[in-house]
Amino acid sequence: MSVLTKPLDPLSEARICLPHVNWQQYETLIAMFGDRPHLRLTYLEGNLEIMTISPGREMLKKMIARLIEVYALERDINLFSCGSATFRREAAARGLEPDESYCIGTRKDLPDLAIEVVISSGSIDKLKVYQGLGVKEVWFWQDNRFSLYRLNDSSSDYDSIEQSTFFPDLDFTLLATYIQPEAEPQAVKAFLQALRQQGSK
């Protein structure tokens, strides 16, 4: 007799929140969990959230990454992949692993752009983490739409923006229509075709 009575939810994600975690403990946990790619650790000023990554999130973030990379290649934008590496800054007491991240123009120590897929809300404000890391743009994909934020150099806060500074001609409404993990190869090809049709006008 099978113990499993129903299929696992592909969007299910578990979270553990730990308060009063010092920097050394955080780095120890990073080392412990370093070979477990389906865990994300988000650290903000002593608060640590550990989250499991659902298959649904993985599919969505890779789908978005493929489309962005196709766009950059087609529009001759120098894009450097940083993936889901751990980025941290002890002086700011912040650290995390983005779903996807990129440097634009040249490779740098920290990404210029981070992309987050939001399936369930967490206890830590990720924008505050990115703010302390100095990441210029953060895109959130939630409920089939993008929300974009740009770091304001003068105030060091994030402003909500309609268009990316790094991809000023990217139509995010168009991009969103091709985020179809169940039809990934066909969607990527169709997006490329749409870009080429735009470019020929």
PDB file of N, CA, C and O in Angstrom, residues 10 43 53 73 90 128 141 155 188 191:
ATOM      1  N   PRO A  10       3.436  20.908  -7.239  1.00  0.00           N
ATOM      2  CA  PRO A  10       4.666  21.397  -7.858  1.00  0.00           C
ATOM      3  C   PRO A  10       5.024  22.816  -7.449  1.00  0.00           C
ATOM      4  O   PRO A  10       6.117  23.283  -7.731  1.00  0.00           O
ATOM      5  N   TYR A  43      19.192  36.270   4.255  1.00  0.00           N
ATOM      6  CA  TYR A  43      19.659  36.799   5.536  1.00  0.00           C
ATOM      7  C   TYR A  43      19.526  38.315   5.548  1.00  0.00           C
ATOM      8  O   TYR A  43      19.959  38.997   4.615  1.00  0.00           O
ATOM      9  N   ILE A  53      12.924  25.003  -2.644  1.00  0.00           N
ATOM     10  CA  ILE A  53      12.553  25.491  -3.965  1.00  0.00           C
ATOM     11  C   ILE A  53      11.659  24.460  -4.645  1.00  0.00           C
ATOM     12  O   ILE A  53      12.031  23.299  -4.799  1.00  0.00           O
ATOM     13  N   LEU A  73      20.696  38.327 -26.714  1.00  0.00           N
ATOM     14  CA  LEU A  73      21.455  37.877 -27.877  1.00  0.00           C
ATOM     15  C   LEU A  73      20.945  38.540 -29.152  1.00  0.00           C
ATOM     16  O   LEU A  73      21.724  39.028 -29.975  1.00  0.00           O
ATOM     17  N   GLU A  90      28.903  41.326   4.432  1.00  0.00           N
ATOM     18  CA  GLU A  90      28.894  41.299   5.897  1.00  0.00           C
ATOM     19  C   GLU A  90      28.641  42.677   6.482  1.00  0.00           C
ATOM     20  O   GLU A  90      27.904  42.817   7.470  1.00  0.00           O
ATOM     21  N   LYS A 128      14.897  44.876   0.630  1.00  0.00           N
ATOM     22  CA  LYS A 128      15.825  45.417   1.626  1.00  0.00           C
ATOM     23  C   LYS A 128      17.172  44.700   1.566  1.00  0.00           C
ATOM     24  O   LYS A 128      18.223  45.308   1.784  1.00  0.00           O
ATOM     25  N   TRP A 141       8.452  38.358 -10.605  1.00  0.00           N
ATOM     26  CA  TRP A 141       7.408  37.724 -11.416  1.00  0.00           C
ATOM     27  C   TRP A 141       6.387  37.117 -10.460  1.00  0.00           C
ATOM     28  O   TRP A 141       6.687  36.215  -9.684  1.00  0.00           O
ATOM     29  N   SER A 155      18.764  58.382  -3.119  1.00  0.00           N
ATOM     30  CA  SER A 155      18.088  58.030  -1.864  1.00  0.00           C
ATOM     31  C   SER A 155      18.451  56.637  -1.357  1.00  0.00           C
ATOM     32  O   SER A 155      18.157  56.301  -0.207  1.00  0.00           O
ATOM     33  N   VAL A 188       9.853  29.759 -26.623  1.00  0.00           N
ATOM     34  CA  VAL A 188      11.128  30.456 -26.865  1.00  0.00           C
ATOM     35  C   VAL A 188      11.267  30.783 -28.355  1.00  0.00           C
ATOM     36  O   VAL A 188      11.650  31.899 -28.735  1.00  0.00           O
ATOM     37  N   PHE A 191       8.872  33.586 -29.274  1.00  0.00           N
ATOM     38  CA  PHE A 191       9.358  34.871 -28.763  1.00  0.00           C
ATOM     39  C   PHE A 191      10.460  35.418 -29.657  1.00  0.00           C
ATOM     40  O   PHE A 191      10.465  36.612 -30.004  1.00  0.00           O
TER      41      PHE A 191
END
